Coordinates of C-alpha atoms and ligand atoms in Angstrom, one line a residue:
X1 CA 0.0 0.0 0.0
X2 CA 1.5 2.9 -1.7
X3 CA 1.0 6.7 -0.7
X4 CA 3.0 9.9 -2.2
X5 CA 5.8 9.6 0.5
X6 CA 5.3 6.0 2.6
X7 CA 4.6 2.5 1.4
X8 CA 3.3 -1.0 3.6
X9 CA 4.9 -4.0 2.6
X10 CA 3.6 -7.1 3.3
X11 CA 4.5 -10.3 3.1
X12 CA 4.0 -13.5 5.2
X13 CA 5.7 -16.8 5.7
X14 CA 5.3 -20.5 7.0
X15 CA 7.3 -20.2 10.2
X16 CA 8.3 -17.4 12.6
X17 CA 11.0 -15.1 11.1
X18 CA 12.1 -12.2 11.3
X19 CA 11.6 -9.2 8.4
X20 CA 13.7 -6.3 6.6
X21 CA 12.9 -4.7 3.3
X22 CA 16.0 -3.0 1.6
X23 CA 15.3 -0.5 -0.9
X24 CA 16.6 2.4 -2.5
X25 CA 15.9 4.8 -5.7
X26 CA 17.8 2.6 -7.6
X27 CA 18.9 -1.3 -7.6
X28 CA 21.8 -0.6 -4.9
X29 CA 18.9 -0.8 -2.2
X30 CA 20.9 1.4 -0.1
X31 CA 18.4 2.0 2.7
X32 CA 16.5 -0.6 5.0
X33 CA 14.0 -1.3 7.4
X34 CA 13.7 -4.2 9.9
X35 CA 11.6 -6.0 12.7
X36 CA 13.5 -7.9 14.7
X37 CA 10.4 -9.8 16.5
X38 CA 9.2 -13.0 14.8
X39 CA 6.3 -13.4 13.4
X40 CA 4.3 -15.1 10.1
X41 CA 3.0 -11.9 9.1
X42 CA 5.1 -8.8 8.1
X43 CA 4.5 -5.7 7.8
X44 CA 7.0 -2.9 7.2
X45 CA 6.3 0.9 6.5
X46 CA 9.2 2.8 4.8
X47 CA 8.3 6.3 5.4
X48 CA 9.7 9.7 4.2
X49 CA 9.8 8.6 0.6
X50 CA 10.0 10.9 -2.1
X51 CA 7.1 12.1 -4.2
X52 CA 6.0 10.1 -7.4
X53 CA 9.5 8.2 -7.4
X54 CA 10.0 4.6 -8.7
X55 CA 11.9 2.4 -5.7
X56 CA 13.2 -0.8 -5.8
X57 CA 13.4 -2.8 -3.1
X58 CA 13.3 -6.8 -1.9
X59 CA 12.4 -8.4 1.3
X60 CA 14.8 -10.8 3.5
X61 CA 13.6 -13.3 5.7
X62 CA 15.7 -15.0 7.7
X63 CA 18.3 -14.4 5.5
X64 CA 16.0 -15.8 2.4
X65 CA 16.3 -13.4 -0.1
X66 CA 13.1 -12.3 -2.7
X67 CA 13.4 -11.1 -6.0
X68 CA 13.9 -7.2 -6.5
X69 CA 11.0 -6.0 -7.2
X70 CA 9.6 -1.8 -7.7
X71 CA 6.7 0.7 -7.2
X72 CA 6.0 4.4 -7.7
X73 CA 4.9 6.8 -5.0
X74 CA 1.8 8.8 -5.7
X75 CA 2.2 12.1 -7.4
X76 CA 0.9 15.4 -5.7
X77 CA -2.8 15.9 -5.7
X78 CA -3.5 17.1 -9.3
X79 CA -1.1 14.8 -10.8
X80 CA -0.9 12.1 -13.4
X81 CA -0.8 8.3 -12.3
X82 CA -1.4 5.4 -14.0
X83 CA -4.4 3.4 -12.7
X84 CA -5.3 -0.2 -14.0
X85 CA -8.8 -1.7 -13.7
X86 CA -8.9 -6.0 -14.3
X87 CA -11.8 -8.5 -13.2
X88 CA -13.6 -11.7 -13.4
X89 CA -10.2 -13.5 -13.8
X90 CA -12.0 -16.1 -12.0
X91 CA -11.0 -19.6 -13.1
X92 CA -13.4 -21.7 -15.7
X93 CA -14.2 -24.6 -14.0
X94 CA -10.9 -26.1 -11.8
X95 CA -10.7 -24.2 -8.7
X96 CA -6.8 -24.0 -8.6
X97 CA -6.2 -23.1 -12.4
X98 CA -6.6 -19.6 -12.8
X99 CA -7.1 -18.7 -17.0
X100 CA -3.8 -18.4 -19.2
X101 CA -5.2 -15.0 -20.4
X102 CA -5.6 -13.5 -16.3
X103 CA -1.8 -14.5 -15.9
X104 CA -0.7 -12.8 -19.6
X105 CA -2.7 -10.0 -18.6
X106 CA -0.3 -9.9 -15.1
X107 CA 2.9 -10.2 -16.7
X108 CA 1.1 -6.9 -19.2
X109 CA -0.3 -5.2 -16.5
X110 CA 3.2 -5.3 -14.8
X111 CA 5.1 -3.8 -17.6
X112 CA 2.9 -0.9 -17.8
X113 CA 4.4 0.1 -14.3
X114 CA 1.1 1.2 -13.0
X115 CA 0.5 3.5 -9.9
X116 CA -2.3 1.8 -8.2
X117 CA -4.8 -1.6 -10.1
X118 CA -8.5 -2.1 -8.9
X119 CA -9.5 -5.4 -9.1
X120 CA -13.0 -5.6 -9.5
X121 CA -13.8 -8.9 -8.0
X122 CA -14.4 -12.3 -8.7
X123 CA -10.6 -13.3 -8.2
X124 CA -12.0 -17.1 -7.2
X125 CA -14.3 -20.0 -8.5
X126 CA -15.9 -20.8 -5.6
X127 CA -16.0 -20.4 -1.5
X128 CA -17.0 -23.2 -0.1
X129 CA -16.7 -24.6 3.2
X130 CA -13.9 -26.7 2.7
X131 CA -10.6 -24.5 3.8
X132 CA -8.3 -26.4 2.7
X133 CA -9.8 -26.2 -1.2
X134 CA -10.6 -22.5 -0.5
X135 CA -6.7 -21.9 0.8
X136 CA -5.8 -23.8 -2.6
X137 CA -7.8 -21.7 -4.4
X138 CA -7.0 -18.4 -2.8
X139 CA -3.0 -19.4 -2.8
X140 CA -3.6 -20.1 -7.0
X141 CA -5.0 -16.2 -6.9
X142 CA -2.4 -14.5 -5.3
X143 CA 0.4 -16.8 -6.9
X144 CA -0.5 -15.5 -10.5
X145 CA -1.9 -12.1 -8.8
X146 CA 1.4 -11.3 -6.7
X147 CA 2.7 -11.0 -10.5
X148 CA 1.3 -7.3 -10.7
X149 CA 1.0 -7.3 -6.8
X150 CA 4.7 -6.6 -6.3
X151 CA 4.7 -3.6 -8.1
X152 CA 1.5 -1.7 -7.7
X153 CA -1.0 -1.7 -4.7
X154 CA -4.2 -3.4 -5.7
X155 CA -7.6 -2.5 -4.6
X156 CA -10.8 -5.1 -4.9
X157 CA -14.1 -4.8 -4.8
X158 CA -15.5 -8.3 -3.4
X159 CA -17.2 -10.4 -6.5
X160 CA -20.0 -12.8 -6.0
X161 CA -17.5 -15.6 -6.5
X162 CA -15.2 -14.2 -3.4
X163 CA -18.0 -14.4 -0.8
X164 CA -18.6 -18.1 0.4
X165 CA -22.5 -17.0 -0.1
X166 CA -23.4 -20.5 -1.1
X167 CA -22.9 -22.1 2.5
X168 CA -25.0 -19.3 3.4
X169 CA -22.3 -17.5 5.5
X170 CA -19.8 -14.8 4.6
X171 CA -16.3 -16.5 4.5
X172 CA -14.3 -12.9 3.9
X173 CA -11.1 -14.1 5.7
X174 CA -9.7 -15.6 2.0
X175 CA -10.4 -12.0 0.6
X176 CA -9.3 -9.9 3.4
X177 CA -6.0 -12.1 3.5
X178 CA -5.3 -11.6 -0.3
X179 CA -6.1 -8.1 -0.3
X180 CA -4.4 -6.3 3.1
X181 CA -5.9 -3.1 4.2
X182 CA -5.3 -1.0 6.5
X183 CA -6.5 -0.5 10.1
X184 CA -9.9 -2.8 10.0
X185 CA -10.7 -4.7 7.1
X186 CA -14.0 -3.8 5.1
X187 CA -15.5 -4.9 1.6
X188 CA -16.2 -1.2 1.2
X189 CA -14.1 1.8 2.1
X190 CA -12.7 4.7 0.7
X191 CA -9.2 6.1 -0.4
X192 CA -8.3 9.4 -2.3
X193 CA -5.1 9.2 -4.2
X194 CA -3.5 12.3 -6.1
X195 CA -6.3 14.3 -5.4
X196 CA -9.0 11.5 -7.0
X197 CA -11.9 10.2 -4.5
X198 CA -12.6 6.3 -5.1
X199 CA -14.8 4.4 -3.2
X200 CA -15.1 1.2 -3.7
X201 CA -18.8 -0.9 -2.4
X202 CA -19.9 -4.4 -2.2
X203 CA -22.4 -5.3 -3.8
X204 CA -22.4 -8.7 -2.3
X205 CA -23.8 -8.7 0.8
X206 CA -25.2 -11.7 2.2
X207 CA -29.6 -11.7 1.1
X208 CA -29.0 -8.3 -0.3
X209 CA -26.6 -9.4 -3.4
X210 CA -27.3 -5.9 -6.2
X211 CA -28.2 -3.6 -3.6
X212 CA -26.6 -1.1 -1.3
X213 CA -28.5 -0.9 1.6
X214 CA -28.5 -0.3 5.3
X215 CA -25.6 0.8 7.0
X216 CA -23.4 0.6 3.8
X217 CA -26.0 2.9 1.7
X218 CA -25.3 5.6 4.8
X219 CA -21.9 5.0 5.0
X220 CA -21.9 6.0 0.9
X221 CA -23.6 9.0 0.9
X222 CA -21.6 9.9 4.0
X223 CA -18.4 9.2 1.7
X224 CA -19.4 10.9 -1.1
X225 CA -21.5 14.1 0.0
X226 CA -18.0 14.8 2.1
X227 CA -15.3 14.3 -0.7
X228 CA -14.3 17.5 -1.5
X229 CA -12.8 16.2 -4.8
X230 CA -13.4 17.2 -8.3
X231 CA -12.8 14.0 -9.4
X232 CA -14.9 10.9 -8.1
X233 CA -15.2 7.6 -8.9
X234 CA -17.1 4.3 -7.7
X235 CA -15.9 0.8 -8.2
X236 CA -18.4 -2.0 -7.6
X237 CA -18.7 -6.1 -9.0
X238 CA -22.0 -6.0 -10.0
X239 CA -22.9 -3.5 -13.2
X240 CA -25.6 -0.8 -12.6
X241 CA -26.9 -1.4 -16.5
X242 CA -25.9 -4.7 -17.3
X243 CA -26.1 -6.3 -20.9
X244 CA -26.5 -9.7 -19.8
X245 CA -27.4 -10.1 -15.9
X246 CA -30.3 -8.8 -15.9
X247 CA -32.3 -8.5 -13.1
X248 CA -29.7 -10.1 -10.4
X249 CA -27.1 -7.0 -10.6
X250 CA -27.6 -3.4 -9.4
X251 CA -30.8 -2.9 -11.4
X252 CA -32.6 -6.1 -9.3
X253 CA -34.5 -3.6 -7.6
X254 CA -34.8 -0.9 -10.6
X255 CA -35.7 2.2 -8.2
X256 CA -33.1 1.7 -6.0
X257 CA -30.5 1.9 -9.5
X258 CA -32.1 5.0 -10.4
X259 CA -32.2 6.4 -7.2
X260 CA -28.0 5.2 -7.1
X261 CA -27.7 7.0 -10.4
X262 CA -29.0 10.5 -9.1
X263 CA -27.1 9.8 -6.0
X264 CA -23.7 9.6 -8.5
X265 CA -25.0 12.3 -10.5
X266 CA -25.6 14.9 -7.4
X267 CA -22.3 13.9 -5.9
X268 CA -20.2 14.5 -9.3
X269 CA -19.0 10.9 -9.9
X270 CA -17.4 10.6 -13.2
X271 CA -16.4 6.7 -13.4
X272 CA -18.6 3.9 -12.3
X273 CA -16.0 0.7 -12.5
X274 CA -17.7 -2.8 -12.4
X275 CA -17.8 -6.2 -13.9
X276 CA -19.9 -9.3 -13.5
X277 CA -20.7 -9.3 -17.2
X278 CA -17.9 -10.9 -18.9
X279 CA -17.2 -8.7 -21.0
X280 CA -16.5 -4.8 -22.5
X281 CA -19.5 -2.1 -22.4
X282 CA -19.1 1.6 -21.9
X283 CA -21.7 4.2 -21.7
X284 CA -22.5 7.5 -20.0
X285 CA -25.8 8.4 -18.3
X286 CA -26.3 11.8 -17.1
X287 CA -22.4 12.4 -17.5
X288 CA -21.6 9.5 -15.1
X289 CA -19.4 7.0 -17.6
X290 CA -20.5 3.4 -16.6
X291 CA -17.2 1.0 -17.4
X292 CA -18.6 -2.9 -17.7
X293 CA -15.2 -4.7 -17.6
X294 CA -15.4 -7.8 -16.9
X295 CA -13.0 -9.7 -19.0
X296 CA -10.3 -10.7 -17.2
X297 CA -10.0 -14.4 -18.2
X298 CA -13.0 -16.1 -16.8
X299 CA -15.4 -17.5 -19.4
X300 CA -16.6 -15.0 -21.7
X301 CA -20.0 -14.4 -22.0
X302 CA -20.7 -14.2 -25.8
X303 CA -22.7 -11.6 -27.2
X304 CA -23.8 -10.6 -30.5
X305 CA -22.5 -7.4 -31.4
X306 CA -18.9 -9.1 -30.0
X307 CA -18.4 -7.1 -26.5
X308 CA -17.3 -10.5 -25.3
X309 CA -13.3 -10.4 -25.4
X310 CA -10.8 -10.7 -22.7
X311 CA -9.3 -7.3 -21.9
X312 CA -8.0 -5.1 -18.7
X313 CA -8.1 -1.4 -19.1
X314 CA -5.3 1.2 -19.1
X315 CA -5.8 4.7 -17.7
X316 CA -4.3 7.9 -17.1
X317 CA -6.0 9.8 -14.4
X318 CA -5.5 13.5 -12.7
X319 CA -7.6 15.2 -11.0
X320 CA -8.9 16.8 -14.0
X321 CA -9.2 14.8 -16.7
X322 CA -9.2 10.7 -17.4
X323 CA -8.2 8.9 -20.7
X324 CA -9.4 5.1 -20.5
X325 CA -8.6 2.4 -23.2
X326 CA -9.5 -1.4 -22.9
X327 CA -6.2 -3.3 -24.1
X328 CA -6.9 -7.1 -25.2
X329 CA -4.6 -9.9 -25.0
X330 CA -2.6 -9.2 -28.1
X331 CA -1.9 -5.5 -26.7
X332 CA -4.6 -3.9 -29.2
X333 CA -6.4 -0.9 -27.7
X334 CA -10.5 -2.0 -28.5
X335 CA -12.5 1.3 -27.2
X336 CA -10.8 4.3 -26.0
X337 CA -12.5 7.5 -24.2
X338 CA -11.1 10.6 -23.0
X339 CA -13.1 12.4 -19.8
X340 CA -14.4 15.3 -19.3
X341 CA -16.4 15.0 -22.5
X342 CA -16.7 18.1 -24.2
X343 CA -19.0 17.4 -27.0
X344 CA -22.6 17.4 -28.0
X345 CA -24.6 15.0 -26.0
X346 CA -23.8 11.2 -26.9
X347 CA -26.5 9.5 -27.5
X348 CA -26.2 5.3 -26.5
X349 CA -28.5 2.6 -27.1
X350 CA -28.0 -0.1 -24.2
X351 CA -27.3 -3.3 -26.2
X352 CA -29.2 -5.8 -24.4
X353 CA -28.4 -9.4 -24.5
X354 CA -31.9 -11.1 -23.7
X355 CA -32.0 -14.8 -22.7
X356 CA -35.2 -16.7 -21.9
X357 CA -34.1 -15.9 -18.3
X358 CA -33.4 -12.9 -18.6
X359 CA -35.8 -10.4 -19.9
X360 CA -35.7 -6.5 -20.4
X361 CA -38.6 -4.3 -20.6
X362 CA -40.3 -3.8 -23.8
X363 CA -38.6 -1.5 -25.2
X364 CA -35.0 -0.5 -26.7
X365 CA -33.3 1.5 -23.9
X366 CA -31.8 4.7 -24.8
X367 CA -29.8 6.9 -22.9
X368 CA -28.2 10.3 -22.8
X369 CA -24.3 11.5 -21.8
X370 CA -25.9 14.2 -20.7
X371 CA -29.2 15.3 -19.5
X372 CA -30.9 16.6 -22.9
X373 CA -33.3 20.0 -22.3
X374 CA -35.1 18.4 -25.6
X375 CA -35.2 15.3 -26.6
X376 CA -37.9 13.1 -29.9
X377 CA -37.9 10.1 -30.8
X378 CA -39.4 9.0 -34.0
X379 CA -40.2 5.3 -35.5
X380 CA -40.1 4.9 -38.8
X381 CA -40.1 8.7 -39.6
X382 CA -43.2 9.3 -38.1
X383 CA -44.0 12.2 -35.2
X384 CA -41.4 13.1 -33.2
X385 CA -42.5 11.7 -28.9
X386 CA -41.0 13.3 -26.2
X387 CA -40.9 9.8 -24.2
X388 CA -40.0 6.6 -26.1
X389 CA -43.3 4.4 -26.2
X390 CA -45.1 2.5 -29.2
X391 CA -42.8 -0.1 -30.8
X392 CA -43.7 -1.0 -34.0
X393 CA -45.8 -4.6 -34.0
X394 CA -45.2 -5.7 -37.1
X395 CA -42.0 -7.8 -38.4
X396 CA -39.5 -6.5 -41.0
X397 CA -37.6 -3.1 -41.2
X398 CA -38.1 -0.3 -38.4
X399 CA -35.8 3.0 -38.1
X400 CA -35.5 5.0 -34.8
X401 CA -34.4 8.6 -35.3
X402 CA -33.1 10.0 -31.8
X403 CA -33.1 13.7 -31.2
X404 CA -31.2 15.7 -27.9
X405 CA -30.3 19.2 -27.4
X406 CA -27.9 20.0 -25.0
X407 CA -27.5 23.3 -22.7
X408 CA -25.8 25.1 -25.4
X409 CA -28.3 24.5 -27.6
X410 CA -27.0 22.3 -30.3
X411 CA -28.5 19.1 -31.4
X412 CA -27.4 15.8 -31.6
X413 CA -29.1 12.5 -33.2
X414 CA -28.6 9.0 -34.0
X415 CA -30.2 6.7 -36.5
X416 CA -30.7 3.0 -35.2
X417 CA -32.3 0.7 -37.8
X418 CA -34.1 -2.9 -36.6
X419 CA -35.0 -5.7 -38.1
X420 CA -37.7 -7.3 -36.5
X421 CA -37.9 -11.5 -37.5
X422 CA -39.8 -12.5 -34.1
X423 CA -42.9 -14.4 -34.4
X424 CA -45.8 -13.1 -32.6
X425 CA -47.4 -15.7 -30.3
X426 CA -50.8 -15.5 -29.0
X427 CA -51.8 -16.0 -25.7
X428 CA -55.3 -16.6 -24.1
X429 CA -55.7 -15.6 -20.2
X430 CA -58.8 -16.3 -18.3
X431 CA -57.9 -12.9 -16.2
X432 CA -59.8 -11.1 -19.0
X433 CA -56.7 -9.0 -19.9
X434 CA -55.8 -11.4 -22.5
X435 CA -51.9 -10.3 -23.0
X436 CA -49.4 -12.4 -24.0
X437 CA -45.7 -11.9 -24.6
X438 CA -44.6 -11.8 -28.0
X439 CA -40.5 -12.5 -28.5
X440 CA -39.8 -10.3 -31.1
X441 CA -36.1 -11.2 -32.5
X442 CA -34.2 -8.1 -33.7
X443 CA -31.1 -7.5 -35.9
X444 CA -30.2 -3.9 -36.5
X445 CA -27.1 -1.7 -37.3
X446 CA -25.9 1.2 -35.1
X447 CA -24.6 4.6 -37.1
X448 CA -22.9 6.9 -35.0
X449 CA -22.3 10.0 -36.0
X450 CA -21.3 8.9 -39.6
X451 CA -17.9 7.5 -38.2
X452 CA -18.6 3.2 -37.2
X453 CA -21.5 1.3 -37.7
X454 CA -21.6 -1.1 -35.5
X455 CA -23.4 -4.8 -35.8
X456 CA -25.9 -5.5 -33.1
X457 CA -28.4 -7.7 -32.0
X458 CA -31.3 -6.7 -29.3
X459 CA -33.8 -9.2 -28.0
X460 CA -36.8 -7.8 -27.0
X461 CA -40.4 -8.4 -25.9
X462 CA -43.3 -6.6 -26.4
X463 CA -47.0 -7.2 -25.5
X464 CA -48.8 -9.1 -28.0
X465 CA -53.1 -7.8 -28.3
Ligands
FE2_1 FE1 -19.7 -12.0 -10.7

């Protein structure tokens, strides 16, 4: 754990030793600390260390020598680090073999010489309540993980794969011990680092898994409403708009998600960080940038328009200003985005991956980077609605035309074009209401702004007559 002028190392081992860390500005590791006392578990603060610096430095132990490793003190509030975001590295189906990609991404990740990474959870298959498989399974995390670990503080956000909430308990001691934290350990707290406010929440808690509530809801507000930062963001496993688990993440109680968005929107939080979703999605609501990335080697979840690859993202962050890209395994950047946004409002259609389990409303969901003081919409070129209602019932080709005007009074639109191949299936009721729900299966293409078009598929249902 890394600040702008101290740093915690910890390490443990098997039997009682004792502990020094030697380390230096350069490889000569001209300065040390020590503890003489024996223990299993060491931790040593080297303090008065100069601003944004790279040290090296490497830990004895009994006289057992580690490898020379390196971090970087924080810069000054207002300057530039280097933050890294990975998740859902969470192995395929062996509890102890962690995915070739998660440990490529490591060795990447490493390279980059990063300030701080935020892991955004589900580092493990499973908790169960067997601790010796759990301690194998933990020990095959941190083994791969320690590969970034040495060189970079890491910060989690507790994944529903981390918990242990399938024997019904919470078995956090695997977590807590992979992830040290100062003073007492939480799955949620706070940190600001050059001058940025993170807070990171868990959305996993134990018969209220995709809600903040209670105590940690309080504690949140608290957090956010007295940051004095410009720059804030959240991390959290489970996505606020998920493409494809629907229902069980954030949005499993919909008014509660809204009422999280406004909170985000009232407190100035630029970044919402999560995962879940295996896979890439960005989009802003309301000028709060919501980053699904959650494809850090566990199984991909495939999707239509191809948001499903493996990937950890790169970003430079001040206080003033963010630049994000998502880097795949063969060192490609895939999306890129550059805060604040300075442009005419962006206008996003949520991609939604609909399985028979589960469903999204009945209409395409459209959202806005920025609040719009106007905004139509327009089916098939007819009359412009202020609110998005009436989707076409009939099969074939359908064009939505989406209008918003920002503050300054210019206009931005976006053309989405659907085919709809669905059959309509009619049900009878004996309530008397007589509705039915009609699958309706549609392929479309997505025109931005003249510059990519952009092959999608959305899956949704309407009400049959
Ligand atoms: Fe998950």
């Amino acid at each position: 754990m890394v600040t702008n002028s101290s740093a915690l190392i910890f390490w443990k081992t098997e039997s009682l030793t004792n502990a020094t860390v030697s380390y230096g500005l350069n490889t000569s590791l001209l300065e040390s600390e020590s503890n003489t006392t024996l223990d299993t578990q060491h931790r040593i603060q080297l303090d008065g260390l100069n601003i944004d610096s790279k040290y090296y430095y490497r830990v004895t132990t009994n006289g057992t020598e580690s490898e020379t490793y390196h971090f970087r003190t924080a810069p000054p509030d207002g300057g530039e680090f280097k933050m890294i975001i990975i998740g859902d590295n969470r192995p395929h189906s062996v509890i102890t073999e962690q995915p070739e990609e998660y440990k490529q991404f490591v060795q990447m990740i490493a390279a980059e010489e990063p300030h701080i990474i935020i892991h955004s959870g589900d580092c493990v298959l499973d908790v169960s309540d067997n601790h010796e498989a759990n301690l194998l399974s933990w020990e095959a995390f941190n083994n791969v993980t320690d590969g970034m670990g040495h060189y970079a503080p890491i910060y989690a956000a507790i994944g529903n794969h981390d918990t242990g909430s399938k024997t019904g308990a919470r078995l956090l001691e695997y977590f807590f011990d992979a992830f040290e934290q100062y003073g007492e350990p939480s799955t949620y707290y706070s940190f600001d680092y050059a001058g940025v406010h993170i807070t990171v929440l868990d959305t996993e808690e134990l018969g209220y898994e995709g809600r903040i509530v209670g105590d940690q809801y309080d504690w949140m507000v608290n957090d956010l409403e007295s940051s004095n930062r410009e720059m804030k963001f959240v991390v959290a496993h489970r996505p606020m708009y998920p493409l494809t688990h629907i229902g069980d993440s954030l949005d499993s109680v919909p008014a509660e998600r809204d009422a999280l968005q406004q909170i985000f929107e009232d407190h100035n939080v630029s970044l919402f960080i999560c995962g879940h979703d295996h896979l890439y999605n960005r989009m802003t609501v309301n000028g709060v940038v919501h980053i699904i990335s959650g494809g850090g080697g566990g199984p991909l979840y495939s999707t239509p328009w191809a948001v499903g690859f493996y990937h950890y993202m790169s970003s430079n962050v001040s206080q003033s200003e963010v630049s994000l890209a998502a880097i795949s395994l063969s060192g490609t950047t895939r999306d890129s985005y550059r805060l604040p946004y300075e442009g005419p409002i962006e206008i996003f259609l949520r991609a939604i991956a609909n399985t028979s389990t589960h469903q999204i409303g009945t209409m395409p969901e459209i959202y806005f980077s920025a609040r719009p003081s106007q905004k139509y919409f327009s089916w098939d070129s007819g009359g412009n609605q202020t609110d998005l209602t009436g989707i076409p019932d009939t099969n074939g080709l359908h064009t939505l035309d989406v209008y918003a005007n920002d503050s300054e009074d210019v206009w931005s639109s976006a053309y989405f074009e659907f085919t709809a191949v669905g059959e309509v299936i009619t049900t009878t009721t004996t309530t008397g209401t007589g509705n039915g729900m009609d699958p309706l299966l549609i392929f479309g293409s997505l025109a931005v702004a003249g510059v990519v078009v952009v092959l999608i598929v959305v899956f949704w249902h309407k009400r049959g007559k």
